[in-house]
Coordinates of C-alpha atoms in Angstrom, one line a residue:
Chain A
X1 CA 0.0 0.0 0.0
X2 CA 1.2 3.4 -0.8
X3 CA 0.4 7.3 -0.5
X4 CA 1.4 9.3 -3.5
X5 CA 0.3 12.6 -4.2
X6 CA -0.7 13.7 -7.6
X7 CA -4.5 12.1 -7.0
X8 CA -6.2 10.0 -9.5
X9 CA -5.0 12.1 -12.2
X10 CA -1.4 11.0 -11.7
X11 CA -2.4 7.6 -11.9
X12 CA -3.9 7.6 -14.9
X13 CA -0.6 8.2 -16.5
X14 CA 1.3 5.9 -14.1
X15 CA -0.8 2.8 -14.3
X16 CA -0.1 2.6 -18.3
X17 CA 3.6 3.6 -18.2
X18 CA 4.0 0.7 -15.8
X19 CA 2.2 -1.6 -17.3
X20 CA 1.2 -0.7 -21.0
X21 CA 4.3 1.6 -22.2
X22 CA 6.4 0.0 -24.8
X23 CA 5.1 -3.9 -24.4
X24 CA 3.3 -4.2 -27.7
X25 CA 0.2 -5.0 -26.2
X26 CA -3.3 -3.9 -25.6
X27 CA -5.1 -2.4 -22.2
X28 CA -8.7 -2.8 -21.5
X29 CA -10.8 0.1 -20.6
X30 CA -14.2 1.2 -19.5
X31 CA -15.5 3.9 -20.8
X32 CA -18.4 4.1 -18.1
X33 CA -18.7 8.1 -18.0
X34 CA -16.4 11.3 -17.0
X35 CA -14.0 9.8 -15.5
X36 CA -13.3 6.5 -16.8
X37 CA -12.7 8.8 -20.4
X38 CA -10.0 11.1 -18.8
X39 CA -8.2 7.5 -17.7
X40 CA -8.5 6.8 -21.3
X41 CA -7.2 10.0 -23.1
X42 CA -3.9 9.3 -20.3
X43 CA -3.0 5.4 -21.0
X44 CA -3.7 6.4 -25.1
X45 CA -0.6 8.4 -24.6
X46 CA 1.2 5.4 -23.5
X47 CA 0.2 2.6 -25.8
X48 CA -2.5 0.9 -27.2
X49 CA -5.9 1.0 -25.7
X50 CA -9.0 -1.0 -26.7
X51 CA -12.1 0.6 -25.0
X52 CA -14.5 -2.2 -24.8
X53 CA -17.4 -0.6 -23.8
X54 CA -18.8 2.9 -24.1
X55 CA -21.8 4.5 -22.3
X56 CA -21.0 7.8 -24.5
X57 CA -23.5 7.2 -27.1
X58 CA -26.5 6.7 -24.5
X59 CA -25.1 10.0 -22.3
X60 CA -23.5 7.6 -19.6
X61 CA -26.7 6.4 -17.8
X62 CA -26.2 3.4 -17.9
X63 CA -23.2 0.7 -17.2
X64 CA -22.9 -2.3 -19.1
X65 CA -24.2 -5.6 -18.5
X66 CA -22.2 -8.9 -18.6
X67 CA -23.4 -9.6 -22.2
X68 CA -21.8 -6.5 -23.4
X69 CA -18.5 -6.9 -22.6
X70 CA -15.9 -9.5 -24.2
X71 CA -12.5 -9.4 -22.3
X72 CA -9.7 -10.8 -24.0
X73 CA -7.6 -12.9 -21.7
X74 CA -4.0 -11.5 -23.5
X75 CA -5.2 -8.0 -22.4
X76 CA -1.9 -6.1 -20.3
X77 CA -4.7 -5.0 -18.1
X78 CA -8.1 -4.2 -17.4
X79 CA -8.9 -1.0 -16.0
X80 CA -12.7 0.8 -14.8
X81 CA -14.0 2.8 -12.2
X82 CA -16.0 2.0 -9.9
X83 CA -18.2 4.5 -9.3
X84 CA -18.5 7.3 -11.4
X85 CA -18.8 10.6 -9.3
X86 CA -20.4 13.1 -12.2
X87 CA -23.4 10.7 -13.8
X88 CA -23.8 8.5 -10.3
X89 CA -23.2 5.5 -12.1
X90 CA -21.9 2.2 -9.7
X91 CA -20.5 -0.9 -10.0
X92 CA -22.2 -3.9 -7.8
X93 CA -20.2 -6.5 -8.8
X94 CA -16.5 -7.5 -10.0
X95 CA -15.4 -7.1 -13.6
X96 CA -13.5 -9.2 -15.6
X97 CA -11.7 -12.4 -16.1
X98 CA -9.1 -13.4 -12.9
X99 CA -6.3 -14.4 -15.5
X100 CA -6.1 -10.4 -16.4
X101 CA -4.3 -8.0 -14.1
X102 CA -7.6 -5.9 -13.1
X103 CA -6.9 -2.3 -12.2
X104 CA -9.8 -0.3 -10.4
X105 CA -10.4 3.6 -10.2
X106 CA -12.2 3.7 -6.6
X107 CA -11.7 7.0 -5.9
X108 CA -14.5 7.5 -4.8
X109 CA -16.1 4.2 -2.9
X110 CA -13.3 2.8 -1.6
X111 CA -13.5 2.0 2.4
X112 CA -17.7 2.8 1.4
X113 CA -18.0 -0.8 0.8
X114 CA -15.8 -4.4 1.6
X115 CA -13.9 -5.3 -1.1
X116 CA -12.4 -9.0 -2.1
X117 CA -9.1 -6.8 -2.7
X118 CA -7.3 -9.6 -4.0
X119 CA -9.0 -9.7 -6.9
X120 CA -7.5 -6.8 -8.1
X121 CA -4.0 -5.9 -9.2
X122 CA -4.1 -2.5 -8.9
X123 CA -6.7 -0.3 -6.5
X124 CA -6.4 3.5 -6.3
X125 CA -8.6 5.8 -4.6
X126 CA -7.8 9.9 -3.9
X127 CA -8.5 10.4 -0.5
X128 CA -11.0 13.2 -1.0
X129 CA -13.9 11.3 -1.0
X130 CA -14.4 8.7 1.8
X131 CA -11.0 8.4 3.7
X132 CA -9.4 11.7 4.2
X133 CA -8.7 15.7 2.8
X134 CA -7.1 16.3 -0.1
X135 CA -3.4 15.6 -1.1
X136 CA -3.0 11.9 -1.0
X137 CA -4.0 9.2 -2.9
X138 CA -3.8 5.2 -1.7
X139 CA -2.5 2.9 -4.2
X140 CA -2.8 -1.0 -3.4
X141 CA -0.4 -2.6 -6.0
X142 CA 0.8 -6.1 -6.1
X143 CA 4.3 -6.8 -5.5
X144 CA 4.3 -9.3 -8.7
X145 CA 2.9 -7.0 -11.0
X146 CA 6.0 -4.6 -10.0
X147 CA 8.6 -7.5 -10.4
X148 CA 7.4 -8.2 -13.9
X149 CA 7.2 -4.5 -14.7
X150 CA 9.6 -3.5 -17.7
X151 CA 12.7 -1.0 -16.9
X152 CA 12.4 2.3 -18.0
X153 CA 15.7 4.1 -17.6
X154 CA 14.7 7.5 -18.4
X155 CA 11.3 7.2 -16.2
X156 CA 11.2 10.1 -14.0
X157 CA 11.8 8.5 -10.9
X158 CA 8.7 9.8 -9.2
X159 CA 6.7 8.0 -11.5
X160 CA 8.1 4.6 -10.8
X161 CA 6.3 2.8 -8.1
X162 CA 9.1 0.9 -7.1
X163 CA 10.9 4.0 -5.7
X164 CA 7.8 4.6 -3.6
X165 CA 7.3 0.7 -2.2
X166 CA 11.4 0.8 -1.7
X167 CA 10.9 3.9 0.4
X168 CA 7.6 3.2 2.1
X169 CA 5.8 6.0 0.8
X170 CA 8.8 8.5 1.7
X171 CA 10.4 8.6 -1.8
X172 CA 9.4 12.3 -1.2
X173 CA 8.2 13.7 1.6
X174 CA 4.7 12.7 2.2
X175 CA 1.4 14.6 2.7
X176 CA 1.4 13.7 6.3
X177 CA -1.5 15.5 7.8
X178 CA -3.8 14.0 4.9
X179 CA -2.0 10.5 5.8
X180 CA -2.8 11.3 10.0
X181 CA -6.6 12.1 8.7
X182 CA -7.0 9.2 6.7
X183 CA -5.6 6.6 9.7
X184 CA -8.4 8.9 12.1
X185 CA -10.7 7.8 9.7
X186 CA -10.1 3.9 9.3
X187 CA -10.0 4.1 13.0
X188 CA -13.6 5.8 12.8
X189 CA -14.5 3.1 10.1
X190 CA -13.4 0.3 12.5
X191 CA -14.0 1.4 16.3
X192 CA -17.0 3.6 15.5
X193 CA -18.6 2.7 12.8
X194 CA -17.8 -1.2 13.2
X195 CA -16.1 -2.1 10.2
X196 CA -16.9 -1.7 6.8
X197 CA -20.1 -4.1 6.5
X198 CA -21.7 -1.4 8.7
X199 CA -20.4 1.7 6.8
X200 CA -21.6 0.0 3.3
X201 CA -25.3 -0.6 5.2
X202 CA -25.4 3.0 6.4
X203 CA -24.6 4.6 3.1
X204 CA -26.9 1.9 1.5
X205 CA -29.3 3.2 4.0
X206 CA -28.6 7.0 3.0
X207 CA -29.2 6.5 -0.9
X208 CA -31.9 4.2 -0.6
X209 CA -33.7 6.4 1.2
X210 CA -33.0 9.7 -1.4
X211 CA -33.6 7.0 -4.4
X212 CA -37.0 6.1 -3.0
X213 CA -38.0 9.6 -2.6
X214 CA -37.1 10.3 -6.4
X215 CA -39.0 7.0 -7.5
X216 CA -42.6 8.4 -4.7
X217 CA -42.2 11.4 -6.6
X218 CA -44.4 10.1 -9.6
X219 CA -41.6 11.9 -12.3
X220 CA -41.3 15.6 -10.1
X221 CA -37.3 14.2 -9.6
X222 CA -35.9 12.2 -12.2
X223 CA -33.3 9.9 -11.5
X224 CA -30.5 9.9 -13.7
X225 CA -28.8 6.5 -14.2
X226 CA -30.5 3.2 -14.6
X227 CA -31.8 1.4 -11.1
X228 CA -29.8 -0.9 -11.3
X229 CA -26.7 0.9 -11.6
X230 CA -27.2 3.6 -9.5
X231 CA -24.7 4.9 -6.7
X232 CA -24.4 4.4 -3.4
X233 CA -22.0 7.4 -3.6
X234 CA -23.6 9.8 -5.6
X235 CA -27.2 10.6 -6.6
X236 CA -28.0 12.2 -9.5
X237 CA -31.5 13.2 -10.7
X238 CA -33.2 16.0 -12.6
X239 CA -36.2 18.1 -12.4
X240 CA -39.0 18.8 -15.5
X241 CA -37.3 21.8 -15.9
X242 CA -33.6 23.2 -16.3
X243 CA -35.7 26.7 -14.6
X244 CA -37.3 24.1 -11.8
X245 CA -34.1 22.6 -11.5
X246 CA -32.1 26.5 -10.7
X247 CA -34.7 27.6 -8.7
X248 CA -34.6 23.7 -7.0
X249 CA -30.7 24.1 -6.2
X250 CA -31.0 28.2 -5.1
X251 CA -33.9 27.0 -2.5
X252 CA -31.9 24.6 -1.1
X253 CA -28.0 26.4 -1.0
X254 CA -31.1 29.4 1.0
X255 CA -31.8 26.1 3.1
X256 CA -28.5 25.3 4.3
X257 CA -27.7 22.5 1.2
X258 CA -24.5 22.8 0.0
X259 CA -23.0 21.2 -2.7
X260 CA -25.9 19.7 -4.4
X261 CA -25.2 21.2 -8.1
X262 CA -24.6 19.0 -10.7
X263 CA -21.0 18.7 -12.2
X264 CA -21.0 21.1 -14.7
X265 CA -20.3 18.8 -17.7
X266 CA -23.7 17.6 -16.9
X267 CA -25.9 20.0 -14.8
X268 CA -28.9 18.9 -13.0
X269 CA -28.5 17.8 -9.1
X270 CA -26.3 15.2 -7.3
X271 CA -26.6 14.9 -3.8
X272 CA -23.3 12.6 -3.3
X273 CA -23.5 10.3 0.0
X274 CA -19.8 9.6 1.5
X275 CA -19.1 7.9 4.5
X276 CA -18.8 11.1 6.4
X277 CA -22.6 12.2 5.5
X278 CA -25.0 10.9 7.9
X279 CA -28.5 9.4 7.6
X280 CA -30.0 12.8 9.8
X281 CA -28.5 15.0 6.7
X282 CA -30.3 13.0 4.3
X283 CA -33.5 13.2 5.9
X284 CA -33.3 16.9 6.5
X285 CA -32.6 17.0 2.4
X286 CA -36.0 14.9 2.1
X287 CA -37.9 16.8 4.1
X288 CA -36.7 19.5 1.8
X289 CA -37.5 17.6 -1.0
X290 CA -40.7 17.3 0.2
X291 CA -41.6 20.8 0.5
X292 CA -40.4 22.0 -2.7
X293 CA -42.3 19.1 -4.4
X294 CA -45.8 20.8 -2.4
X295 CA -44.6 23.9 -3.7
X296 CA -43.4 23.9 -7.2
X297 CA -45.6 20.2 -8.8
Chain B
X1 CA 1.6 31.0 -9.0
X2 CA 0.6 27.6 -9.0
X3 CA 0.0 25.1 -5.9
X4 CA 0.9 21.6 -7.3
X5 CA 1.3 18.3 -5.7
X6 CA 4.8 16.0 -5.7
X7 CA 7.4 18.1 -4.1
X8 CA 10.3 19.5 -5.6
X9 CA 10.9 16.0 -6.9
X10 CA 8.4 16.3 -9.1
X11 CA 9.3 20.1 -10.3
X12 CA 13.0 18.3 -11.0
X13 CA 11.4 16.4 -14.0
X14 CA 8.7 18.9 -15.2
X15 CA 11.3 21.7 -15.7
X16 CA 13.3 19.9 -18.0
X17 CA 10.1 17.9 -19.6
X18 CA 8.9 21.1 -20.5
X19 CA 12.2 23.3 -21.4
X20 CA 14.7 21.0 -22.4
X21 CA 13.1 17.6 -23.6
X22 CA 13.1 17.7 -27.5
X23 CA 15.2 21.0 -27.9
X24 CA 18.3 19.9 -28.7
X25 CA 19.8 22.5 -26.2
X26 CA 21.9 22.2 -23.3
X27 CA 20.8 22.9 -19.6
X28 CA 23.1 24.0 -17.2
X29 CA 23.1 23.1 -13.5
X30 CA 25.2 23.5 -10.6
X31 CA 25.8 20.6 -8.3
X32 CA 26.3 22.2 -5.0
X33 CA 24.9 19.1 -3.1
X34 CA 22.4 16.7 -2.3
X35 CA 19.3 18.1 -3.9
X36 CA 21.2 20.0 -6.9
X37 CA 22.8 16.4 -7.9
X38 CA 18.9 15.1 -7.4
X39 CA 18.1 17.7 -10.1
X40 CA 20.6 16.9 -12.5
X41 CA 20.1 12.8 -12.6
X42 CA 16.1 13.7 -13.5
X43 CA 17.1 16.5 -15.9
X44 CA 19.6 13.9 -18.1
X45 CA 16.6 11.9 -18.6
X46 CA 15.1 14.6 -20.6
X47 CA 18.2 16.1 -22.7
X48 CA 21.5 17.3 -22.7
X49 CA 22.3 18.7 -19.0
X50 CA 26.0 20.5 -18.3
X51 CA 26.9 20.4 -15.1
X52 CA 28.4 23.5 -14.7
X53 CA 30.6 23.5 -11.9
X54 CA 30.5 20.6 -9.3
X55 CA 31.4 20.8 -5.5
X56 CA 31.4 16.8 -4.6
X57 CA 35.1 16.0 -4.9
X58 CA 35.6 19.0 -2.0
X59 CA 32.7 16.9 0.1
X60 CA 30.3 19.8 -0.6
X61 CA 31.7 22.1 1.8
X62 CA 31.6 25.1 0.1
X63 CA 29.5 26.6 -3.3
X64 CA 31.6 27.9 -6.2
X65 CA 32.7 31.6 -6.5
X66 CA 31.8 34.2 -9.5
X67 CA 35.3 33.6 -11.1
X68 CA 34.8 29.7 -11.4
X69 CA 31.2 29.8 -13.0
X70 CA 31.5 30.1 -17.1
X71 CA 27.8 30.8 -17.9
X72 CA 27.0 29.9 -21.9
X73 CA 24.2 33.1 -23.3
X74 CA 22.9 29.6 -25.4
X75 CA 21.5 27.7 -22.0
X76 CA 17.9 26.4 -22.6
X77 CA 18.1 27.7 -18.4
X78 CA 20.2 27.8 -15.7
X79 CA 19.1 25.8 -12.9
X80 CA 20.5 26.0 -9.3
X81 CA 19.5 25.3 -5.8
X82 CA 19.7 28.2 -3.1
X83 CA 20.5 26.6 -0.5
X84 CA 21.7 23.2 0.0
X85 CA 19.5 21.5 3.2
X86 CA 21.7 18.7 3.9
X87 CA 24.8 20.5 4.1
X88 CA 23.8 24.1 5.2
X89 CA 24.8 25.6 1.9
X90 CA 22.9 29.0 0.8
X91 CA 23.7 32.0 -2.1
X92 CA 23.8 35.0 -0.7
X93 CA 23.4 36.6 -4.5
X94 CA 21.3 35.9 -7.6
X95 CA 23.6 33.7 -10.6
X96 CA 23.6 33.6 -13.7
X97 CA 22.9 36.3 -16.8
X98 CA 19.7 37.7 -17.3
X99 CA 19.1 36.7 -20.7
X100 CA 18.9 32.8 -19.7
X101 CA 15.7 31.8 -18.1
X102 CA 16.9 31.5 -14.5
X103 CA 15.5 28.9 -12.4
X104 CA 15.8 28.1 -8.9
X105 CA 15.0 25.2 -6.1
X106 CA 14.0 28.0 -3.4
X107 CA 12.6 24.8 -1.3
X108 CA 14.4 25.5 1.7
X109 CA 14.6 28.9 2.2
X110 CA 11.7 30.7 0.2
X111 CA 9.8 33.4 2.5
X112 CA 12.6 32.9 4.6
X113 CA 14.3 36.2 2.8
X114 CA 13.1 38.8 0.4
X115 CA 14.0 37.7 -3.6
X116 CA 13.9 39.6 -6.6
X117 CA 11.2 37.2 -7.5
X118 CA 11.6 39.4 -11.5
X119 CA 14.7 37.8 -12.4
X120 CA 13.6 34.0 -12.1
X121 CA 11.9 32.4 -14.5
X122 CA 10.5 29.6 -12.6
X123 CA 11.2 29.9 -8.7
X124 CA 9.7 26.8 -6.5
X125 CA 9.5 25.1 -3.2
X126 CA 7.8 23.0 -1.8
X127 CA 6.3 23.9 1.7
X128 CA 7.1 21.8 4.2
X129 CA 10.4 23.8 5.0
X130 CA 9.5 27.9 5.6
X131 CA 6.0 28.4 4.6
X132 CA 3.5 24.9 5.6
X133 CA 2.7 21.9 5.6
X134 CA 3.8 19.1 3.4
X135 CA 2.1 18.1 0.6
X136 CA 2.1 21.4 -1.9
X137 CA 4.4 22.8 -3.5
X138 CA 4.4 26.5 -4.7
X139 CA 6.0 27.2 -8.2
X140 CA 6.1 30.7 -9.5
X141 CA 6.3 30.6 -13.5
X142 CA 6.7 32.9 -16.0
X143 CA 3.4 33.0 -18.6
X144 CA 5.5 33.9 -21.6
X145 CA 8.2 30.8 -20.8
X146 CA 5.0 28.5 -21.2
X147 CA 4.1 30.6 -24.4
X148 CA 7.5 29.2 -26.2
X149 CA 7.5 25.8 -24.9
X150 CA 6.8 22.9 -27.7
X151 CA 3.9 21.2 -27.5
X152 CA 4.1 17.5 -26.6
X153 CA 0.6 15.5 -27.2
X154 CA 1.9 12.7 -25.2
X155 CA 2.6 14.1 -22.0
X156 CA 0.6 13.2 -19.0
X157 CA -2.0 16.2 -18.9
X158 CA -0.9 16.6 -15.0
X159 CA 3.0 17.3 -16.0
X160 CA 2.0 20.2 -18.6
X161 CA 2.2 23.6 -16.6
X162 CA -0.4 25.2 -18.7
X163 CA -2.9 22.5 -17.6
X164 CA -2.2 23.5 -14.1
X165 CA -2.1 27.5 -15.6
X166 CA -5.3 27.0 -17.0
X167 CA -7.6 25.7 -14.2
X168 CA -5.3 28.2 -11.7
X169 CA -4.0 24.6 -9.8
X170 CA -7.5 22.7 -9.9
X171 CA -6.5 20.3 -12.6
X172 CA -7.4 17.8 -10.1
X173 CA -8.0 19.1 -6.7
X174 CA -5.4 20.5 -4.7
X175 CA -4.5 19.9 -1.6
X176 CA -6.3 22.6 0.3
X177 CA -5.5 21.8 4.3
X178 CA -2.0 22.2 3.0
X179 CA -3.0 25.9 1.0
X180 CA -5.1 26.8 4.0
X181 CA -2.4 27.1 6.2
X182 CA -0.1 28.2 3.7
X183 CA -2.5 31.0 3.1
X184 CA -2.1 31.7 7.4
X185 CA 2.2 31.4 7.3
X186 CA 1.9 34.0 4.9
X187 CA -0.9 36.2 6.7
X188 CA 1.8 35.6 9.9
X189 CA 4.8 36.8 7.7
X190 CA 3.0 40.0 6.4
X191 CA 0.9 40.8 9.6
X192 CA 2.7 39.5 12.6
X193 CA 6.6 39.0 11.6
X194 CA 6.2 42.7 9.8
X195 CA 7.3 41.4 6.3
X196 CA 9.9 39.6 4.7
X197 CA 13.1 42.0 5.8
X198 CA 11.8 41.1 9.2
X199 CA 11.4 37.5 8.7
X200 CA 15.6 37.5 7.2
X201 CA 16.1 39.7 10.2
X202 CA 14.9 37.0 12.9
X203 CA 16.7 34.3 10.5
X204 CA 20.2 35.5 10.7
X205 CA 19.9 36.7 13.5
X206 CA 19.2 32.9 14.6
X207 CA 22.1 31.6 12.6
X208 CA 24.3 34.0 13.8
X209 CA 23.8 33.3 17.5
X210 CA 24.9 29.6 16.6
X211 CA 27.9 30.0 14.2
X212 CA 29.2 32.6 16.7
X213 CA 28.9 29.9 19.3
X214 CA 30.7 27.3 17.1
X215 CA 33.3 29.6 16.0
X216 CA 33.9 30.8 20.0
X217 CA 34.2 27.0 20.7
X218 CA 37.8 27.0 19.6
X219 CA 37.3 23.2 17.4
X220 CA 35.0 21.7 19.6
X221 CA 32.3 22.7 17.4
X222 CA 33.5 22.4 13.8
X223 CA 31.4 24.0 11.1
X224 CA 30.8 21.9 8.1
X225 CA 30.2 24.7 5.5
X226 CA 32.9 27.1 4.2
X227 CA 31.8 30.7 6.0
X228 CA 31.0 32.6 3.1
X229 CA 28.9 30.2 2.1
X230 CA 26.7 29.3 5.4
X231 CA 23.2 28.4 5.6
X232 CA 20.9 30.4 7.4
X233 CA 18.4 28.0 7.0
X234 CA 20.6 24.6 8.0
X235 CA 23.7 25.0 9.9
X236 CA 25.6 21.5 9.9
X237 CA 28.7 21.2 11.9
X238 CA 31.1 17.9 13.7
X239 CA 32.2 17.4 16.8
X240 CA 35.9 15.9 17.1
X241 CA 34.8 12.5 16.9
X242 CA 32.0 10.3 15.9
X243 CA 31.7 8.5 19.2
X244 CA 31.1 12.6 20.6
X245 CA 29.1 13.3 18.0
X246 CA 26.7 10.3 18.8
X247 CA 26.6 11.1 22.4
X248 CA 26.1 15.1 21.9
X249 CA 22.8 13.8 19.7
X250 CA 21.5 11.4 22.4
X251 CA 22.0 14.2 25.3
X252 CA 20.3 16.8 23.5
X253 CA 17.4 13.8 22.4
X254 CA 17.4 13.6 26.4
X255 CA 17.4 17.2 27.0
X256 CA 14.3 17.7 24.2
X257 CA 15.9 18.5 21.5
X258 CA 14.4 16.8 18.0
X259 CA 16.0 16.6 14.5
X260 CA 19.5 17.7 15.2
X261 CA 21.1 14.6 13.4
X262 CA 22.5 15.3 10.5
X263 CA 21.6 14.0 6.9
X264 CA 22.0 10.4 6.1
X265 CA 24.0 10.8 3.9
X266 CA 26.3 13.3 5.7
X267 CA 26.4 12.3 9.4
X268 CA 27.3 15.0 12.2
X269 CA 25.0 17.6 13.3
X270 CA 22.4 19.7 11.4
X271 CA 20.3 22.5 13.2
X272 CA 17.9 23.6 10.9
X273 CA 16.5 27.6 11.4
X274 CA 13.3 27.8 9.1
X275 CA 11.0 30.6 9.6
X276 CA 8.9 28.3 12.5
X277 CA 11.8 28.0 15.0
X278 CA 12.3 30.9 17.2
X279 CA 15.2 32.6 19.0
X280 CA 14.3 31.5 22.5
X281 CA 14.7 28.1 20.7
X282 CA 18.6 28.6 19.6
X283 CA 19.2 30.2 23.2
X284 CA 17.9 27.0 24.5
X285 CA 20.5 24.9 22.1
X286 CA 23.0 27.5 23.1
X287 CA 22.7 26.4 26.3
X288 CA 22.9 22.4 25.6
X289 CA 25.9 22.9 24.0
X290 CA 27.8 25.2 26.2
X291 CA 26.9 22.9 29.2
X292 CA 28.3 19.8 26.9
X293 CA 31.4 21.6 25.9
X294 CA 32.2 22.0 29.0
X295 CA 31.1 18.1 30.4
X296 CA 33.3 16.6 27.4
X297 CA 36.6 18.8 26.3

């Protein structure tokens, strides 16, 4: 396990110089929505990418289901996301065959949820989401995949994740009070919360309870993404309106809501759920909800 | 200004990815220690690199006068560290000619002085020395130096400046804790120290209190650094032998003080000034190592 800086973005680029630059072969990707496209415009600059699936066409509501997608077992990798932050887009099960070193973006569900982390090769998740402020990023990378890693002599030598396991994360010095926050919150996770069975049933709790609002509201909110992809993380919905939807998100910021705009490559609203939002903030953004619906249907 | 993650580690590779890599020109550095040589092996990855005067076979005890630096008007840059942590090396004047882009590792010792911030083309420094905590590191670049750089279509989006120029250092998100109190260290420099002459005021005067205390210690205390050439940021000195050495650093570990060992890579004793430690703090020391002189000549 290690702490780099540089957050997702930098390992975009560092996953595929490892692992795709210069080896002749091809790297899987997921083009699921926002940001499984920037990891694709990055590893392109390093070698051959195939992306075997793309929710661009459809405007990213949906993920794909196991029919879609045809992995090739000679693949150099496999990477996705996920969770995808900006359409509220989640994945509820494991991609991917085993034989293929599988690389996951969880920026932004890891520690939401378990995870059977040895599936995977390569996990990465900028801490900014559920496990600390901003300036660190964990990377869980096997050993193996390291060993069998080509030399690059002219790699700067902060991108080569070797110099960071030799060092223990001190190849430079590290971000330490975003480290100290993120071991406050595993402690949280584990002593407080009681491990992360609990935290994923709490923040199931939290968008099931948003999700069913949307669904009672007979059309007033729209959910964005397909049910059965939707995020535990992040919920995105829309009103009738783009003018319902302004005068939605101005009434709430009045209320106390912050936060709740849409990313800007897509608008609408996205209430997004991390560990550290409680069940007591969601219903206060239901009750809300509620009102506005009284008001404005 | 731009707030970027990495350290200067990362700055060593950018600045020659982006002003040297592909030119065909020659950069020219000065190794004056430890972090200059660090420089140099990244910038040789990215083009020709002439080191232009070096001070390892004299142990880095001293940086190199006017009369043995030969600058070439040609340079793609001149690069050069201003002072040297790990052996309490600083320049007390500006290098170089005017016409070559002039660039300077100011990591350990930036807001520790005023600098004619004008004649640099690209000053940085990471925080974690004078100015906050780590995890950010603060490079000052000149627009129209970005203006003539070539464009490379396969560099990682996070290593072009202009990316980071563009979204004014939200290309991915920053690490804000660490710009939050580097926003306060500043607001305590302006409003509290009185201003930068005040802050170089407290600083020598700091550094002066302990090399005169050396110096007065008639070879018990031996400075490391050549005096013209003395760190008012680090100052590194020996004792007679290791054996006193070791048990000068466990006393003062015993008496409270932290982080006077010297460098790995150096030995002896280092007792670094930044902006955070205060005079009462060098009395203190003073103290120590009167009272051990006199236990141990």
């Amino acid at each position: 396990m290690l702490f780099l800086q540089g957050g997702a973005t930098q390992q975009f680029s560092m996953i595929p110089i490892t692992l795709l630059r210069n080896t002749g072969r091809e790297a899987e990707y997921l083009q699921t929505g926002y940001w499984g496209k920037k990891a694709i415009v990055e590893a392109e600059k390093e070698g051959k990418v195939k992306t075997l699936w793309s929710g661009q066409a459809d405007g990213y509501k949906r993920l794909p289901d196991d029919a879609e997608l045809s992995f090739s077992e000679q693949a150099a990798y496999l990477h996705y996301a996920s969770n995808e932050t900006v359409e509220g887009l989640q994945f509820h099960r494991v991609l991917g065959p085993d034989s293929v070193p599988r690389v996951c973006d969880m920026s932004s569900d890891f520690l939401s949820r378990p995870v059977d982390a040895d599936r995977f090769s390569i996990i990465y998740a900028h801490a900014q989401k559920n496990i600390g402020p901003a300036g660190v990023t964990v990377v869980l990378i096997k050993k193996s995949l390291l060993d069998s890693a080509q030399e690059q002599p002219n790699l700067p030598s902060f991108l080569d994740y070797r110099n960071h396991v030799a060092t223990h994360s001190n190849y430079n010095t590290p971000p330490v009070f975003a480290i100290y926050v993120t071991l406050l919150v595993t402690r949280w996770i584990k002593d407080v919360v009681g491990g992360l069975e609990n935290m994923e049933n709490i923040n199931h709790r939290k968008a099931e309870l948003l999700y069913q609002a949307i669904d009672d509201s007979q059309g007033f909110y729209q959910g964005w993404s397909r049910k059965e992809d939707r995020s535990y993380m992040n919920a995105t919905f829309n009103l009738t309106t783009p003018e319902l939807e302004q005068r939605f998100l101005q009434e709430a910021a009045q209320a106390g809501f912050s936060g709740l705009d849409g990313h800007r490559s897509l608008g609408g609203v996205r209430a997004s759920l991390y560990n550290g939002l409680t069940v007591p903030a969601v219903e206060q953004l239901l009750d809300f909800m509620s009102t506005f619906e009284r008001k404005h249907r």
